[in-house]
Coordinates of C-alpha atoms in Angstrom, one line a residue:
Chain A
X1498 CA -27.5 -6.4 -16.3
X1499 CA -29.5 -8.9 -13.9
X1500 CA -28.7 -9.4 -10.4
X1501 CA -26.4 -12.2 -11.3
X1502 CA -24.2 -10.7 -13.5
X1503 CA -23.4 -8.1 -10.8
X1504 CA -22.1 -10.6 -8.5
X1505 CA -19.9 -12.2 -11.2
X1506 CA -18.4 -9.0 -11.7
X1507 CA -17.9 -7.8 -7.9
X1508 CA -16.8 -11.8 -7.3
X1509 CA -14.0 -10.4 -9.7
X1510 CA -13.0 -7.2 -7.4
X1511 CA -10.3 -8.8 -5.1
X1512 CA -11.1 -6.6 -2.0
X1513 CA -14.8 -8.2 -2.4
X1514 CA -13.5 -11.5 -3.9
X1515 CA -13.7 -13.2 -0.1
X1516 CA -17.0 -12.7 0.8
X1517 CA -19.4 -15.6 -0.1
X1518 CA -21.4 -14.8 -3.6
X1519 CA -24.8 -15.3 -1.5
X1520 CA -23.9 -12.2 0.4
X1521 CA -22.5 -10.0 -2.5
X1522 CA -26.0 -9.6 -4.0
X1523 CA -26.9 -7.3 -0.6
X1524 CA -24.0 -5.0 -2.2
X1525 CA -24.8 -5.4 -5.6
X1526 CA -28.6 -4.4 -4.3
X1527 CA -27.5 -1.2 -2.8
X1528 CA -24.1 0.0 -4.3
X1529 CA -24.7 2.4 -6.8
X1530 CA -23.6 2.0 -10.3
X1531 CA -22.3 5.2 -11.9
X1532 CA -20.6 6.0 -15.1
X1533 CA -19.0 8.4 -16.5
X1534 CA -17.9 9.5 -20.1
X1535 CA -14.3 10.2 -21.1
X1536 CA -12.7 13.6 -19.8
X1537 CA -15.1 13.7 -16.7
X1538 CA -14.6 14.3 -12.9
X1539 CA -16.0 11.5 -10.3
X1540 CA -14.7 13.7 -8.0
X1541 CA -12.6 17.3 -7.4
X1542 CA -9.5 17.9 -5.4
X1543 CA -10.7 19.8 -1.8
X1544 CA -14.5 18.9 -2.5
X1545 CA -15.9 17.1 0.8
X1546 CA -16.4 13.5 0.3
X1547 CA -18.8 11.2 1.7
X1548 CA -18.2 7.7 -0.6
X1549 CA -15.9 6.1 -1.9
X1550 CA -15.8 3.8 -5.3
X1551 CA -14.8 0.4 -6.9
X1552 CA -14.1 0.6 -10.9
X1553 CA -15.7 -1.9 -12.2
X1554 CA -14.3 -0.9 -16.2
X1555 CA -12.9 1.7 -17.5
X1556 CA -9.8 3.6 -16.9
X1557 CA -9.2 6.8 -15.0
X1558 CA -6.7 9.2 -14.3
X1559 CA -5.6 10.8 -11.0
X1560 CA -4.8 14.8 -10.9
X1561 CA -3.1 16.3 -8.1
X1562 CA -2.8 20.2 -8.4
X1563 CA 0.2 22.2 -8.7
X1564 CA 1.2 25.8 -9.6
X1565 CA 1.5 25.0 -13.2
X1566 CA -2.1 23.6 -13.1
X1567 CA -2.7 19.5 -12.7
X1568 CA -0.5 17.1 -12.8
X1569 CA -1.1 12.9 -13.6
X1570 CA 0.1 11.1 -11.1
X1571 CA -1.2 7.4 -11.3
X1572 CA -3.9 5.5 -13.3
X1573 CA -6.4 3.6 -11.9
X1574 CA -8.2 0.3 -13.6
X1575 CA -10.8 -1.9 -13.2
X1576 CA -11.0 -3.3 -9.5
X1577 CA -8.9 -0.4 -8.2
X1578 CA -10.0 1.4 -5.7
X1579 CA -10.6 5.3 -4.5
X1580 CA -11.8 7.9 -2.4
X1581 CA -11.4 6.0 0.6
X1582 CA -9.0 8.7 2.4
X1583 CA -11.8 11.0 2.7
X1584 CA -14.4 8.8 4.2
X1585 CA -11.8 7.0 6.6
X1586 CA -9.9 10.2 8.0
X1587 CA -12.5 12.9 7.0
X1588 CA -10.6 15.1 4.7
X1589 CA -11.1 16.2 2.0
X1590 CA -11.0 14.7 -1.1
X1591 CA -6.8 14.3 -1.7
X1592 CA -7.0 14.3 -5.5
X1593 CA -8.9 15.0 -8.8
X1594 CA -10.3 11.4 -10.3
X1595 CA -11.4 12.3 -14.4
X1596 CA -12.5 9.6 -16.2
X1597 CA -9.8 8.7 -18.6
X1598 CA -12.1 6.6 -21.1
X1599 CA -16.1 5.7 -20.2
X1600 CA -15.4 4.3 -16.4
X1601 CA -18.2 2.4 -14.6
X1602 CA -18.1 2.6 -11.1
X1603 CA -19.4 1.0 -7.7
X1604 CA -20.2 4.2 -5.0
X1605 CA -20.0 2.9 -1.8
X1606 CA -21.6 5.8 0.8
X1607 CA -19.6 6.0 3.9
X1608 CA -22.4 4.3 6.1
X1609 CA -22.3 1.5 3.6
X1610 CA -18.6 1.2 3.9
X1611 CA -18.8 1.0 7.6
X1612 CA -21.3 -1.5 7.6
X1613 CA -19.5 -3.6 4.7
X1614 CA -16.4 -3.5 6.5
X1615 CA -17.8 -4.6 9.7
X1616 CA -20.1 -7.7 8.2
X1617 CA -17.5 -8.6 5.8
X1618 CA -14.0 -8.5 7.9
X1619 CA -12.2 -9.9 5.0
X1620 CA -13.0 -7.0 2.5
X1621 CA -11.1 -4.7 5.3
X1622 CA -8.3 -7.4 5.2
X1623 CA -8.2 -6.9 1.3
X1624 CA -8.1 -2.9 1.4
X1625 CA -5.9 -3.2 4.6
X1626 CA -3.4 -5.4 2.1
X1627 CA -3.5 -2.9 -0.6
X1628 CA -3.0 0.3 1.3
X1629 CA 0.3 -1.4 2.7
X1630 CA 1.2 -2.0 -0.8
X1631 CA 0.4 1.5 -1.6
X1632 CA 2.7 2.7 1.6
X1633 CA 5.7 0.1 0.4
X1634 CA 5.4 1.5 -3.6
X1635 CA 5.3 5.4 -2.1
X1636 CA 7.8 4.7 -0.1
X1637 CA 10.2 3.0 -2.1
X1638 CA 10.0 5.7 -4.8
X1639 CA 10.7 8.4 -2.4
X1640 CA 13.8 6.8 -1.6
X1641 CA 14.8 6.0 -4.9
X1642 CA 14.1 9.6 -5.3
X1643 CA 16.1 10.6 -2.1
X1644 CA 19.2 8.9 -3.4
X1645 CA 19.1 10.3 -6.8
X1646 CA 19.0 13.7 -5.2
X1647 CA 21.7 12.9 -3.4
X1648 CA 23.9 11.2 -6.1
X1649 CA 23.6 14.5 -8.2
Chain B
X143 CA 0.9 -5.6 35.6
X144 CA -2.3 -6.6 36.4
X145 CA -4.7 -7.2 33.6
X146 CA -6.6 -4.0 34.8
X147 CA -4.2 -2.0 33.9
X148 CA -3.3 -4.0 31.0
X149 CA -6.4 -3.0 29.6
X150 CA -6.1 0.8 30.5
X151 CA -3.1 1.2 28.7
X152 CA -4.8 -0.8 25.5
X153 CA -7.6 1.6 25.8
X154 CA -5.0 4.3 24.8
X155 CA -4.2 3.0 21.9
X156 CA -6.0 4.4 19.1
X157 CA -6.3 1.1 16.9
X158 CA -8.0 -0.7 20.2
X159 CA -10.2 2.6 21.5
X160 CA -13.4 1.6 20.4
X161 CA -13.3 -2.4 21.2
X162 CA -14.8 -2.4 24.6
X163 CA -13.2 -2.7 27.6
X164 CA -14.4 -6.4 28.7
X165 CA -13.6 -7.5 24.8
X166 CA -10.0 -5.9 25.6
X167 CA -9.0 -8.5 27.9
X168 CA -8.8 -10.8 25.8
X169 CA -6.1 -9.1 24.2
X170 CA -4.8 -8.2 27.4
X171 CA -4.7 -12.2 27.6
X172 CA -3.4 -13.1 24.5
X173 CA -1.0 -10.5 22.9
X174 CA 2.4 -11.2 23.9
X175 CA 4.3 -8.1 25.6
X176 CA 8.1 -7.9 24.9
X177 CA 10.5 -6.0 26.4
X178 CA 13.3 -4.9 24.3
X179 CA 16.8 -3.2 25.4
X180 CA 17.9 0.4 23.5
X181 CA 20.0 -0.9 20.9
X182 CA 17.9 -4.1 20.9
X183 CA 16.2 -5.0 16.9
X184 CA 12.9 -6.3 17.4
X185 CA 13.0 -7.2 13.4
X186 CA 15.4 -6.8 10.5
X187 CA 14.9 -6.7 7.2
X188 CA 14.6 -8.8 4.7
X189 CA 13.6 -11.4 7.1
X190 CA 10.1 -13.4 7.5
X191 CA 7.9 -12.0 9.3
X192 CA 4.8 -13.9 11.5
X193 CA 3.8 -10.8 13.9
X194 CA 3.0 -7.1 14.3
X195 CA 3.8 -5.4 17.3
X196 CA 2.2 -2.5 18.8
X197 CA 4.3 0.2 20.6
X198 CA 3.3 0.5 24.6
X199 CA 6.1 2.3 25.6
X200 CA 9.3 3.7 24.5
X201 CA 10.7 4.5 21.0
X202 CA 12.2 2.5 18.0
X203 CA 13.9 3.5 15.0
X204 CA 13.1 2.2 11.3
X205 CA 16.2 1.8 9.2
X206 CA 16.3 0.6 5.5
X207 CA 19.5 -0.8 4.0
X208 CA 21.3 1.7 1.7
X209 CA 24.8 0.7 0.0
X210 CA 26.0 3.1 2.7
X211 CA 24.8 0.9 5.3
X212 CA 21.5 1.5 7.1
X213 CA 19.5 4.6 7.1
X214 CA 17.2 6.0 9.7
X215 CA 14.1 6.7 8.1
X216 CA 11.3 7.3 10.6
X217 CA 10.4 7.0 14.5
X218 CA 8.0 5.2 16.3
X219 CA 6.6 6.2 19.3
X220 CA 4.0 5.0 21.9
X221 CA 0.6 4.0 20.3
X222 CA 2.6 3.3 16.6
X223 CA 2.4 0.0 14.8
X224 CA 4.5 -1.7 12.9
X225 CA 5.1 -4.9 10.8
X226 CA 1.6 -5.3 9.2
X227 CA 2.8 -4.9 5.7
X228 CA 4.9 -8.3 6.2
X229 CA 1.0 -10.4 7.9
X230 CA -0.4 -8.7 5.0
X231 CA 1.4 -9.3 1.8
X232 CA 3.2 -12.2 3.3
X233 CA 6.4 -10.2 2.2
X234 CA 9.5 -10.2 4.4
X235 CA 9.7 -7.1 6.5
X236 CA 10.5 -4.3 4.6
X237 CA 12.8 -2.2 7.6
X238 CA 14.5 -2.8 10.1
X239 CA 13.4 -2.2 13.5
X240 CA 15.3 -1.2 16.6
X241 CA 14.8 0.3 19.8
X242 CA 16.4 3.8 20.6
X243 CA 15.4 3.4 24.0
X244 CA 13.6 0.6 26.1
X245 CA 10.8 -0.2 24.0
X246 CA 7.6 -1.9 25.3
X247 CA 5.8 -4.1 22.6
X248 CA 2.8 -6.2 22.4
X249 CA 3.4 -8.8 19.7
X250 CA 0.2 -9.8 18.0
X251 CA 1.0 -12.9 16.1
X252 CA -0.7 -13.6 12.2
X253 CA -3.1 -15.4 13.0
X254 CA -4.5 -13.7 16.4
X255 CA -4.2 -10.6 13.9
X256 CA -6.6 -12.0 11.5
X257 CA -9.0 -13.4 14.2
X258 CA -8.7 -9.5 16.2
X259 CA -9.7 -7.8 12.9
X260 CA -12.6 -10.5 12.5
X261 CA -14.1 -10.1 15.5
X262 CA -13.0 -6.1 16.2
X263 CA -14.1 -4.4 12.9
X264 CA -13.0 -1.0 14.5
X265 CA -9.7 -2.0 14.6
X266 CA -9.3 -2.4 11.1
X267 CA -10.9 0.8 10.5
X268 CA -8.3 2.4 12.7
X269 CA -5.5 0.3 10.8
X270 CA -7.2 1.1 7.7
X271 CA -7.5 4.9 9.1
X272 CA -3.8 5.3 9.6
X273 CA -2.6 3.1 7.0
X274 CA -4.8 5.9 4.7
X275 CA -2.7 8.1 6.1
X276 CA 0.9 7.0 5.7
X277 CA 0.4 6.8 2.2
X278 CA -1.0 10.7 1.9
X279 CA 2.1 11.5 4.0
X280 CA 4.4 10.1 2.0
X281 CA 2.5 10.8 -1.4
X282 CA 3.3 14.4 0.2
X283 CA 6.7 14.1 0.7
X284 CA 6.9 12.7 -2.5
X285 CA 5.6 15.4 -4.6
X286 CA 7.6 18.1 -2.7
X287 CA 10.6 16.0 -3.6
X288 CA 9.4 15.9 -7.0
X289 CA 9.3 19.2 -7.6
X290 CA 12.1 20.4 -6.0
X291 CA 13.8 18.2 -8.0
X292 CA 12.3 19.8 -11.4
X293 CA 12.8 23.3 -10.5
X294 CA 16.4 22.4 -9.3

């Protein structure tokens, strides 16, 4: 894939899709591509984590642990993000990410995510936007939840 | 107030701690403070919303609408912010908001919001910091519910 390409395709990611295409070749130049094939881990519940990553294709599955082993909770897809909890609020990483079919990825280091963030304002205005989404789809299902429980 | 102390107390709060203090004053200058009365609702919801507001003193409830009228979901307390997900998403505001006691607020309108997090990227990280961790706090809650819920 030439240099080109890569823009087209991070031009498509919408947390990257407001900084000008001129300046989306710096982070195609240094973000690191990474696949993975079908059943495996980009990274493990409790490991330390020091990126975080864009899918650019693929589909993967989030794990959580439980007593009865892991549990699916949600699926991302291309342009979805993860893994941005631990490099934000240095904790561990909060779940399991497996690979649910071949997933490529863009891994963003945590310097490279501060630096993004503060040269690109509008890619923190994108994530900003979808981790209040996040908060309002959590949130809403917890109280669907709560008032289930309570109905029964 | 003078702005001195204006900028002291925006020091404290943790999405404003690492713009520096000379850059503050322009906030200090800008922001709108409001005063609201125990009792008082600073937003309700299911109205548009063209602010967020950042607690500097007191405490505010959030209520949601239930078909048993509203329900107190959460607190707010000195330092909290509220009423991004509404600038965001452009969505109307998702709770309602109301002070349990006098309640100090600094309203930063849409568009000052967009030009802080431009020209602050540290704020946004702090936004995007705690915003990270609402949705691991309720992704908590929401397991635990989940689960007690299967093994009831």
């Amino acid at each position: 894939m030439n240099l080109n390409e890569e823009v087209e395709i991070l031009k498509g990611v919408p947390i990257f899709s407001k900084i000008e295409p001129a300046r989306l070749k710096l982070l195609a130049f240094t973000g690191e591509r990474m696949t993975f094939g079908s059943g495996q881990e980009v990274c493990h519940q409790g490991d330390p984590g020091d990126a975080m990553y864009v899918i650019l294709g693929g589909v993967a599955d989030v794990l959580i642990n439980t007593d009865k082993g892991p549990l699916r909770v949600a699926e991302l897809k291309k342009n979805g993000f993860f893994g941005e909890t631990a490099i934000l609020c240095d904790a561990p990483r909060n779940a399991t990410i497996k690979a649910s079919e071949s997933l490529l990825t863009l891994k963003i280091s945590k310097d490279m995510f501060y630096r993004l963030v503060s040269e690109f304002p509008t890619m923190a205005i994108e994530m900003m936007r979808e981790l209040a989404l996040r908060v309002e789809d959590t949130n809403q299902k917890l109280r669907a939840l709560t008032a289930a429980t309570k109905a029964a």
